[in-house]
Short mmCIF file of C-alpha atoms and ligand atoms in Angstrom, two decimals:
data_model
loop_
_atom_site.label_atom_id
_atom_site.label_comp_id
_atom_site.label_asym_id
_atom_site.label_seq_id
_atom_site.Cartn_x
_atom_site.Cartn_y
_atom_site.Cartn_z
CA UNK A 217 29.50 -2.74 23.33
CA UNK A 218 31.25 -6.33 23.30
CA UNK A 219 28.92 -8.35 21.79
CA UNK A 220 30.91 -11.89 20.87
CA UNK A 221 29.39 -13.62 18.68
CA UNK A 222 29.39 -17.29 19.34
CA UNK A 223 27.44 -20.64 17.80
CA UNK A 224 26.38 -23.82 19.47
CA UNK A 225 28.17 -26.93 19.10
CA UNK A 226 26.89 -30.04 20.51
CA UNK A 227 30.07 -32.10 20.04
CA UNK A 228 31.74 -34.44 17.95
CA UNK A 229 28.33 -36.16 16.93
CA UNK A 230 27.12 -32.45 15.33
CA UNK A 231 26.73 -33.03 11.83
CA UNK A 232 27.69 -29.00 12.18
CA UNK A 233 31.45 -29.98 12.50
CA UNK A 234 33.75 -26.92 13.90
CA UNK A 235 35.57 -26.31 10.47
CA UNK A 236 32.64 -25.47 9.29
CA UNK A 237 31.69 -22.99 12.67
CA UNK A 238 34.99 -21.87 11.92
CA UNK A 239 34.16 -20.13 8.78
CA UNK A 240 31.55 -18.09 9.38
CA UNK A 241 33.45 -15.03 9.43
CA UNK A 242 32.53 -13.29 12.58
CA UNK A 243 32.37 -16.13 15.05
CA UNK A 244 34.28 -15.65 18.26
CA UNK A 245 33.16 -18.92 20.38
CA UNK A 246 31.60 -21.68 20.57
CA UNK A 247 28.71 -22.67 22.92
CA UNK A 248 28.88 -26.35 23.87
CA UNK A 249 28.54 -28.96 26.93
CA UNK A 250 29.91 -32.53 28.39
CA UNK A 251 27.68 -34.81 26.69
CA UNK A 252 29.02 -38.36 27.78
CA UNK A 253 28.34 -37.69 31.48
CA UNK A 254 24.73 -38.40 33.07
CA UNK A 255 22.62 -35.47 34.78
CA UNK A 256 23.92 -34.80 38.64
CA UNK A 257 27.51 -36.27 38.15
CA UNK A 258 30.77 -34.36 37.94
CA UNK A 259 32.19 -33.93 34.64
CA UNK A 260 35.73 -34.95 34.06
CA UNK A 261 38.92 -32.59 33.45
CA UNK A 262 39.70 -34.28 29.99
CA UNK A 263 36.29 -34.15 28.72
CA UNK A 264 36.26 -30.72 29.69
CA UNK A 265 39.55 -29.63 28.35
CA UNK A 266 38.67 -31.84 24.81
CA UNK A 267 35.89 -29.32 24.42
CA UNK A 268 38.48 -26.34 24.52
CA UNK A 269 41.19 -27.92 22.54
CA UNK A 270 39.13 -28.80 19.64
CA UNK A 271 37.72 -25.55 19.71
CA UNK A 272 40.83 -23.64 19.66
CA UNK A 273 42.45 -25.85 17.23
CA UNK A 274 39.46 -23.97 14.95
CA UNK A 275 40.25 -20.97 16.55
CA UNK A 276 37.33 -20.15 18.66
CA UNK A 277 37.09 -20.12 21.98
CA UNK A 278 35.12 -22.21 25.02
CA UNK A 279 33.93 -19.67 26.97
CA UNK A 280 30.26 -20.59 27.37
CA UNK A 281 28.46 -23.71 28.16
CA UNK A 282 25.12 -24.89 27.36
CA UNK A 283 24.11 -26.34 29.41
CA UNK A 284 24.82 -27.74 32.84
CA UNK A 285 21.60 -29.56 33.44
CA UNK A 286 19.83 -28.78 36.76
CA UNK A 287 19.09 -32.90 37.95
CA UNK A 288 15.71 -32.80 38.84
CA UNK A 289 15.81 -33.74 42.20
CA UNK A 290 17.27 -30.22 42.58
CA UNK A 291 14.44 -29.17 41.12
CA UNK A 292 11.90 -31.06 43.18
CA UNK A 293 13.62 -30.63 46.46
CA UNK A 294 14.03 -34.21 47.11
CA UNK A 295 16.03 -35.93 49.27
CA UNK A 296 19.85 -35.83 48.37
CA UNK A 297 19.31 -32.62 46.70
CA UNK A 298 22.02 -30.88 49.09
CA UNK A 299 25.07 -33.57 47.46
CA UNK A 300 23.72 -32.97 43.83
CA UNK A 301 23.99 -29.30 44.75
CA UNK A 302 27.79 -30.36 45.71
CA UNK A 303 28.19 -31.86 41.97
CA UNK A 304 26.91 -28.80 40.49
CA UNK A 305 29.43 -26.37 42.30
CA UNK A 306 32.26 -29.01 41.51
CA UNK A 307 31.79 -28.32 37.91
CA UNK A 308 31.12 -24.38 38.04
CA UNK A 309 34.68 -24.67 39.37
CA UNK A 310 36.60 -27.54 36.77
CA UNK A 311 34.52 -25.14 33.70
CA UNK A 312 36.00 -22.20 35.86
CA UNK A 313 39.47 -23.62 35.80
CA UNK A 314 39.23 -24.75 31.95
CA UNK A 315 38.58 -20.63 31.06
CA UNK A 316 34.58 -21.16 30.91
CA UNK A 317 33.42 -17.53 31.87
CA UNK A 318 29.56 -17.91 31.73
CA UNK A 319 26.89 -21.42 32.16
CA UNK A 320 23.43 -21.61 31.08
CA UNK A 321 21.09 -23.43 32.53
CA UNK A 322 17.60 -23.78 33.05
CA UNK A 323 14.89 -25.04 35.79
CA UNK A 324 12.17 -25.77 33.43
CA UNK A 325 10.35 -28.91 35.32
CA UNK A 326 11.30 -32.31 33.27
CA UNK A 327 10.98 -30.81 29.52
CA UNK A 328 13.21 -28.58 28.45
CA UNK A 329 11.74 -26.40 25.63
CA UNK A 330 8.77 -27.44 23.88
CA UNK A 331 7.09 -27.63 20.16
CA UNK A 332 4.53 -29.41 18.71
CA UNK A 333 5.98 -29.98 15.30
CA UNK A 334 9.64 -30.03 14.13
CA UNK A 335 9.39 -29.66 10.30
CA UNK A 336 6.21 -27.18 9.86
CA UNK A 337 6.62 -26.13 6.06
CA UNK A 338 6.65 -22.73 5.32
CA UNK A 339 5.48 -21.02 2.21
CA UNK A 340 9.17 -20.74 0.84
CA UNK A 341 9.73 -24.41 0.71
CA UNK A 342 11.97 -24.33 4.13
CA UNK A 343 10.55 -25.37 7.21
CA UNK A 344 10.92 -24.90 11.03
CA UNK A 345 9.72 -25.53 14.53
CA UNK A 346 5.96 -24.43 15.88
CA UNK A 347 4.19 -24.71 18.76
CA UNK A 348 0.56 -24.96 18.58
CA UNK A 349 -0.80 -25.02 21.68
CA UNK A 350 -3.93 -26.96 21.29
CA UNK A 351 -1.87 -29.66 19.92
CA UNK A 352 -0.05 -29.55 22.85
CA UNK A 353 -2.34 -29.75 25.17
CA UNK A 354 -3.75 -32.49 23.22
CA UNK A 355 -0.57 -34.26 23.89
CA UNK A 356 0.24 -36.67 26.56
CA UNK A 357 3.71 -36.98 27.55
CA UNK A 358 3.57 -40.12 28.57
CA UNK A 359 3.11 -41.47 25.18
CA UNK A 360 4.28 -38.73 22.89
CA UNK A 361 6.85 -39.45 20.61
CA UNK A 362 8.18 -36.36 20.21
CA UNK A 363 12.02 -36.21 21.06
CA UNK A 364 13.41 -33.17 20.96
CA UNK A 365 17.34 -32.00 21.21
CA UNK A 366 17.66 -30.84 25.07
CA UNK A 367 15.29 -33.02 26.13
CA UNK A 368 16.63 -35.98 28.65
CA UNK A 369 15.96 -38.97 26.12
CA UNK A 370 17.08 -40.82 28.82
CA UNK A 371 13.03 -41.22 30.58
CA UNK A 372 11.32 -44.38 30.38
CA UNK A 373 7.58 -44.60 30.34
CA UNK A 374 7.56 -45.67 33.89
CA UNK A 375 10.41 -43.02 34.76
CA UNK A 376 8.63 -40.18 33.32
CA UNK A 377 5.27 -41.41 34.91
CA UNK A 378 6.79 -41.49 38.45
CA UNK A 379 8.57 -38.25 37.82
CA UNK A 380 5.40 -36.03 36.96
CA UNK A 381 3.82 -38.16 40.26
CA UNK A 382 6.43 -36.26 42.36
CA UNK A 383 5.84 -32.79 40.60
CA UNK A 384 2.06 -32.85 41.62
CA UNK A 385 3.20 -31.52 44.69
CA UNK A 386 5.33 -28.99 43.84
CA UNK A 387 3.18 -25.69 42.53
CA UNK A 388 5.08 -22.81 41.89
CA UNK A 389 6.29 -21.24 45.56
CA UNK A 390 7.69 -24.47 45.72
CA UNK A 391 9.57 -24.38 42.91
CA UNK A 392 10.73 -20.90 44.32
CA UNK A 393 11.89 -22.29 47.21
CA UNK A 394 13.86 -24.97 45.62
CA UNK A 395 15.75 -22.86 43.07
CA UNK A 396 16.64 -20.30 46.24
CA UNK A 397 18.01 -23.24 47.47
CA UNK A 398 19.52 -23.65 44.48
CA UNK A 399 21.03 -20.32 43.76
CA UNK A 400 22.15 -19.45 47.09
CA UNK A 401 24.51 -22.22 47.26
CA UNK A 402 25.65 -21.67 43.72
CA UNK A 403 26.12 -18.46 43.37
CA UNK A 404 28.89 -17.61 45.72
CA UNK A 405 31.22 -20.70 44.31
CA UNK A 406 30.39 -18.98 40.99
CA UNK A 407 31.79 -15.89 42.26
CA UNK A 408 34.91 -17.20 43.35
CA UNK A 409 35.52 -19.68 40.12
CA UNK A 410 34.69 -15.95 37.98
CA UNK A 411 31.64 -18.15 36.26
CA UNK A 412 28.69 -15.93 35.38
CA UNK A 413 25.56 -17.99 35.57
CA UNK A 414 22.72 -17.36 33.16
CA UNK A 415 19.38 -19.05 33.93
CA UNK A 416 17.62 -19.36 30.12
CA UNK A 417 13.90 -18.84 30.41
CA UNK A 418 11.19 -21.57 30.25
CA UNK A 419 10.53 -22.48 26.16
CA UNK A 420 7.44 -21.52 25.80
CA UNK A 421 7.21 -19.07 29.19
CA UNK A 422 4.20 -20.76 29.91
CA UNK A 423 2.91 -23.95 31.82
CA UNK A 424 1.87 -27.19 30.43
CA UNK A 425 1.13 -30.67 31.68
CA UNK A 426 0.16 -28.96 35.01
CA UNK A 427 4.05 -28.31 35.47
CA UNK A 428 5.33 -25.06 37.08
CA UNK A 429 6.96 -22.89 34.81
CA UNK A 430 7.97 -19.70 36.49
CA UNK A 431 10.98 -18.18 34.76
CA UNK A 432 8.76 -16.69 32.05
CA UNK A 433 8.33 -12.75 32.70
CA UNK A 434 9.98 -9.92 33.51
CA UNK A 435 8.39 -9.42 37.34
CA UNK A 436 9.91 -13.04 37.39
CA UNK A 437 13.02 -12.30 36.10
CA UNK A 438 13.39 -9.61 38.46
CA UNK A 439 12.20 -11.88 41.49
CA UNK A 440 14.76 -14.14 40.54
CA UNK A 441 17.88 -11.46 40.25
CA UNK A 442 17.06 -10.59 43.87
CA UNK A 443 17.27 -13.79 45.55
CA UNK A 444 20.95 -12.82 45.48
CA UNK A 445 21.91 -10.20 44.24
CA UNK A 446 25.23 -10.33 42.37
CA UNK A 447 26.02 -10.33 38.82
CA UNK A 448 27.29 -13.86 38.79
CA UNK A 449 23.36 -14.52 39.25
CA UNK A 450 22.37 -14.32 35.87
CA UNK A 451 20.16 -14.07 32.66
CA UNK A 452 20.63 -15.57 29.58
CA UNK A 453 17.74 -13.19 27.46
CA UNK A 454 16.33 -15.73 25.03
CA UNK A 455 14.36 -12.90 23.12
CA UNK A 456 12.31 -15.78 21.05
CA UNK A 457 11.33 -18.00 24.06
CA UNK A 458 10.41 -14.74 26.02
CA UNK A 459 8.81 -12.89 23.08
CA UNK A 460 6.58 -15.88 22.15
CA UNK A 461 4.15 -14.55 25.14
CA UNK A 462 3.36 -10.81 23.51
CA UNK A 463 3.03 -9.40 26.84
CA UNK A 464 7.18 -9.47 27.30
CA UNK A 465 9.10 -7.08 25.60
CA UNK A 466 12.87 -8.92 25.29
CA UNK A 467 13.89 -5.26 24.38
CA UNK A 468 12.47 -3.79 27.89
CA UNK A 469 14.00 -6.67 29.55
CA UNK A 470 17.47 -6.15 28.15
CA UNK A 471 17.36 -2.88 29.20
CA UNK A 472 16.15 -3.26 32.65
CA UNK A 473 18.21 -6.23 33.18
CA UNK A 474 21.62 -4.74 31.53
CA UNK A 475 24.68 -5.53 33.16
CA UNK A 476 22.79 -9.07 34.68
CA UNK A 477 22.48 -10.55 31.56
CA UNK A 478 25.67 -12.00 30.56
CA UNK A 479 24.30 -14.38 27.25
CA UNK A 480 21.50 -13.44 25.20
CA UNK A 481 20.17 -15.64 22.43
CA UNK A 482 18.79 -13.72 19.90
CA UNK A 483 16.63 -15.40 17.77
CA UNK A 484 12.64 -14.25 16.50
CA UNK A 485 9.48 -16.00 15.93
CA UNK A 486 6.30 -15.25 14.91
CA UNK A 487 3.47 -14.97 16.70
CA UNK A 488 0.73 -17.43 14.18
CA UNK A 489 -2.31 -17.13 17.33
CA UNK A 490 -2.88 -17.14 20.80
CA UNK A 491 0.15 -19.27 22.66
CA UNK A 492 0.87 -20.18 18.62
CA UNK A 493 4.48 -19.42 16.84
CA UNK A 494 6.34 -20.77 14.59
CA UNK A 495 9.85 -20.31 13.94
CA UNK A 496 10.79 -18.21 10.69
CA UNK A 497 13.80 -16.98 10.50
CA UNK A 498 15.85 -14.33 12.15
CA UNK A 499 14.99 -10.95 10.30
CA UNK A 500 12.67 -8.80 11.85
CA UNK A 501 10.73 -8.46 8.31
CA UNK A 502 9.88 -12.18 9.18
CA UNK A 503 8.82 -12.53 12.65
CA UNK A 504 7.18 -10.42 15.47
CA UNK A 505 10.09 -9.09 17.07
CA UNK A 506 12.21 -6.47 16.01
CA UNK A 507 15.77 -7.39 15.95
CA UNK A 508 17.00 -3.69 14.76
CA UNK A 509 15.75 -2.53 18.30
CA UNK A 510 16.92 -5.60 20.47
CA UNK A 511 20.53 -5.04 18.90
CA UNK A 512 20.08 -1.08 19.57
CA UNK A 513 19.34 -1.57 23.30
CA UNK A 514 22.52 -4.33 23.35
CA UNK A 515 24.52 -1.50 22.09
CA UNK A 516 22.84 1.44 24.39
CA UNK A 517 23.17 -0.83 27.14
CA UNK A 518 27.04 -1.31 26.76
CA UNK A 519 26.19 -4.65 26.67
CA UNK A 520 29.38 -7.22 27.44
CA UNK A 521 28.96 -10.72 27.06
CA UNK A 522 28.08 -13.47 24.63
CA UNK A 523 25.66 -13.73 21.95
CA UNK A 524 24.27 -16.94 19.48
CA UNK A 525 21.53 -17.30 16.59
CA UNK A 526 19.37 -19.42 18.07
CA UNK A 527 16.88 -22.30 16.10
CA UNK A 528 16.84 -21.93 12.18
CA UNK A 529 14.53 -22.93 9.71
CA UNK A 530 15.87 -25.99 7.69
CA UNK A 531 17.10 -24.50 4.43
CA UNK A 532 18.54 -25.35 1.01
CA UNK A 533 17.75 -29.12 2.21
CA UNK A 534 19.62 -29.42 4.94
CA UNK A 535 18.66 -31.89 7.65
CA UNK A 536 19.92 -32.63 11.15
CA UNK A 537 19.18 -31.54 14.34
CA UNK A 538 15.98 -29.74 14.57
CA UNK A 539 16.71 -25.81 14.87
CA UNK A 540 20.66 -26.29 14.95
CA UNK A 541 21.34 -26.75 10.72
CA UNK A 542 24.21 -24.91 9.80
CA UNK A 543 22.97 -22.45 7.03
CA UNK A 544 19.83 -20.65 8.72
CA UNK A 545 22.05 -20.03 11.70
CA UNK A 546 24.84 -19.15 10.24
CA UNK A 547 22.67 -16.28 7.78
CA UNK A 548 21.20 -15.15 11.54
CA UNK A 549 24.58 -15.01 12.62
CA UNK A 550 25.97 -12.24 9.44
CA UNK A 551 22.25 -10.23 9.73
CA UNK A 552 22.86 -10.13 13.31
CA UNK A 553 26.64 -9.30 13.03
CA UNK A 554 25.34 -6.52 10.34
CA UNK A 555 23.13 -5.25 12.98
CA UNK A 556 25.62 -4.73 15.46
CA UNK A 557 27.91 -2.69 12.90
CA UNK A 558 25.78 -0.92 12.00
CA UNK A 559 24.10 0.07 15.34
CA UNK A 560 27.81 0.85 16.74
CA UNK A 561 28.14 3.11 14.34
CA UNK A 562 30.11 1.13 11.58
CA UNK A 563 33.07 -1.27 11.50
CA UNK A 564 36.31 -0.27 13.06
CA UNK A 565 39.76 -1.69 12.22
CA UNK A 566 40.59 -1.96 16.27
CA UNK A 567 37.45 -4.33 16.43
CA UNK A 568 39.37 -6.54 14.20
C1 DNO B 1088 16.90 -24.86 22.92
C2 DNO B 1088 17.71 -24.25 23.96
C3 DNO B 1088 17.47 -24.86 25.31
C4 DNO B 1088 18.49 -24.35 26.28
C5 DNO B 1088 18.29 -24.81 27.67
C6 DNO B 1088 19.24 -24.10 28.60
O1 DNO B 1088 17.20 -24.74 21.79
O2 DNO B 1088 17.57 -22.88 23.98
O3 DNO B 1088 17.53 -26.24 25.23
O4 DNO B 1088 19.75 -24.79 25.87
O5 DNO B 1088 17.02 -24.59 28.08
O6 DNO B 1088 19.37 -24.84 29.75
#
């Protein structure tokens, strides 16, 4: 197995600064994006190559990006799709040329993952993020006031109204057809530029607000990895966002899906209710998934790509960026690290 361990770093406004990344002792990478460029334009050399400098000046590398948002007119189908389709390949191949080896992305319909409360307190005085989903459907996105880190802060009231106008006629074969579209224009420039693409599932893999969700389970998955079949068309195996629906097994998936699955984000939750979860922590003694077994089938898998903790709980009163604190992740990082040594049969010097 290669599993390299990386963390992600949303740039120079993360209160998680990169000297700090830098010392948690087995990080390889770090997992980061262009974040002064809007949605559907081309990012810029410098900005790209600032990413990779800072990083290595902290000695970790830039090989993954998170993420190169999908503009939603992509999504939709719309008009001008094709030339936004044009952007998107012009970065796969500047990231390709910087050394970026693998970009997530998602097609999750105008919200990006989803909770209904940020700071849910948990009995040990931390707290994390939940989703409850009768508070959710109790929401309306048009007023909510929930802002959450991935989500495009940049909708209006009116521009998120008009937006969910144009989804009402796009159901799910639609969507389909939009992100084969999609994919088999992508995926061959990602070939050439030696970019593995990694769709991340929909957070939570279900719908909401009468959106199409439809990367959410494993005949899905599989669906998708056949619209073209190469390995530069790709999973990233979020084991929490899939594992909140108890019908997927994340550890089934990694096995059926080894060798397509270039990222995997390994985080757990636990499973409060029906469609409920909250966040606590990564050790399997703490959620419902079992991390010993997800780490096994990495490892039985040969597994051979990139790995991150994924949302903490807010600990020794830390605050921030909801999820993406410093000392939660960085304890998931070490148990998952432990894991991994311990599954490959024990540190050896030549891993050094
Ligand atoms: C949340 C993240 C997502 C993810 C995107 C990938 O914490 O897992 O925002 O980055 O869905 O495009």
């Amino acid at each position: 197995m290669n599993m390299r361990m990386t963390f992600r770093w949303y740039g120079d406004d993360d209160p998680v600064t990169l000297d700090k990344i830098e010392q948690i002792p087995c990080m390889d990478g770090i997992v980061s994006a262009v974040y002064d460029t809007p949605v559907g334009q081309v990012w810029s050399e410098s900005s790209i190559n600032a990413i990779k400098q800072k990083a290595a000046a902290h000695h970790l590398k830039f090989e993954v990006v998170e993420s190169v948002p999908v503009h939603e007119d992509i999504k939709l189908g719309a008009k001008g799709a094709d030339k936004l389709i044009d952007v998107y390949k012009e970065n796969i191949v500047r990231l390709g040329k910087a050394g970026v080896k693998c970009v997530c992305y998602n097609f999750m319909p105008v919200f990006d993952w989803l909770r209904s409360e940020l700071k849910k307190p948990l009995p040990d005085g931390s707290n994390a993020l939940a989703y409850d989903h009768k508070t959710v459907l109790g929401m309306n996105p048009l007023t909510s006031e929930l802002s959450l880190p991935g989500w495009d802060s940049s909708y209006t009231k009116e521009g998120m109204k008009e937006l969910l106008h144009k989804y009402e006629s796009v159901d799910e074969e639609a969507l389909w057809k939009n992100l084969t579209v999609f994919l088999r224009e992508v995926v061959p420039v990602a070939e050439a530029a030696d970019v593995k693409l990694a769709i991340h599932p929909d957070d939570p893999p279900w719908s909401m607000f009468g959106l199409p969700r439809i990367v959410t389970n494993k005949q899905n998955l599989r669906r998708l990895l056949d619209i073209v079949d190469s390995p530069y068309n790709g999973l990233t195996l979020c084991t929490g966002s899939l594992g909140s629906d108890p019908h997927n097994s994340p550890a089934d998936m990694l096995k059926t899906f080894a060798g397509r699955t270039p990222f995997v984000h390994l985080r757990n939750i636990k499973i409060t209710g029906d469609h409920c979860f909250e966040e606590s922590g990564h050790i399997s003694a703490k959620g419902s998934l079992d991390m010993y077994e997800i780490v096994q089938t990495l490892y039985d898998t040969g597994f051979d790509g990139w790995v991150r903790p994924d949302h903490g709980r807010m600990i020794w009163g830390e605050t921030g960026r909801a999820g993406y604190g410093l000392y939660d992740r960085a304890l998931g990082a070490m148990y998952l690290y432990g894991l991994a040594e311990a599954v490959s049969g024990g540190f050896k010097k030549e891993d050094k």
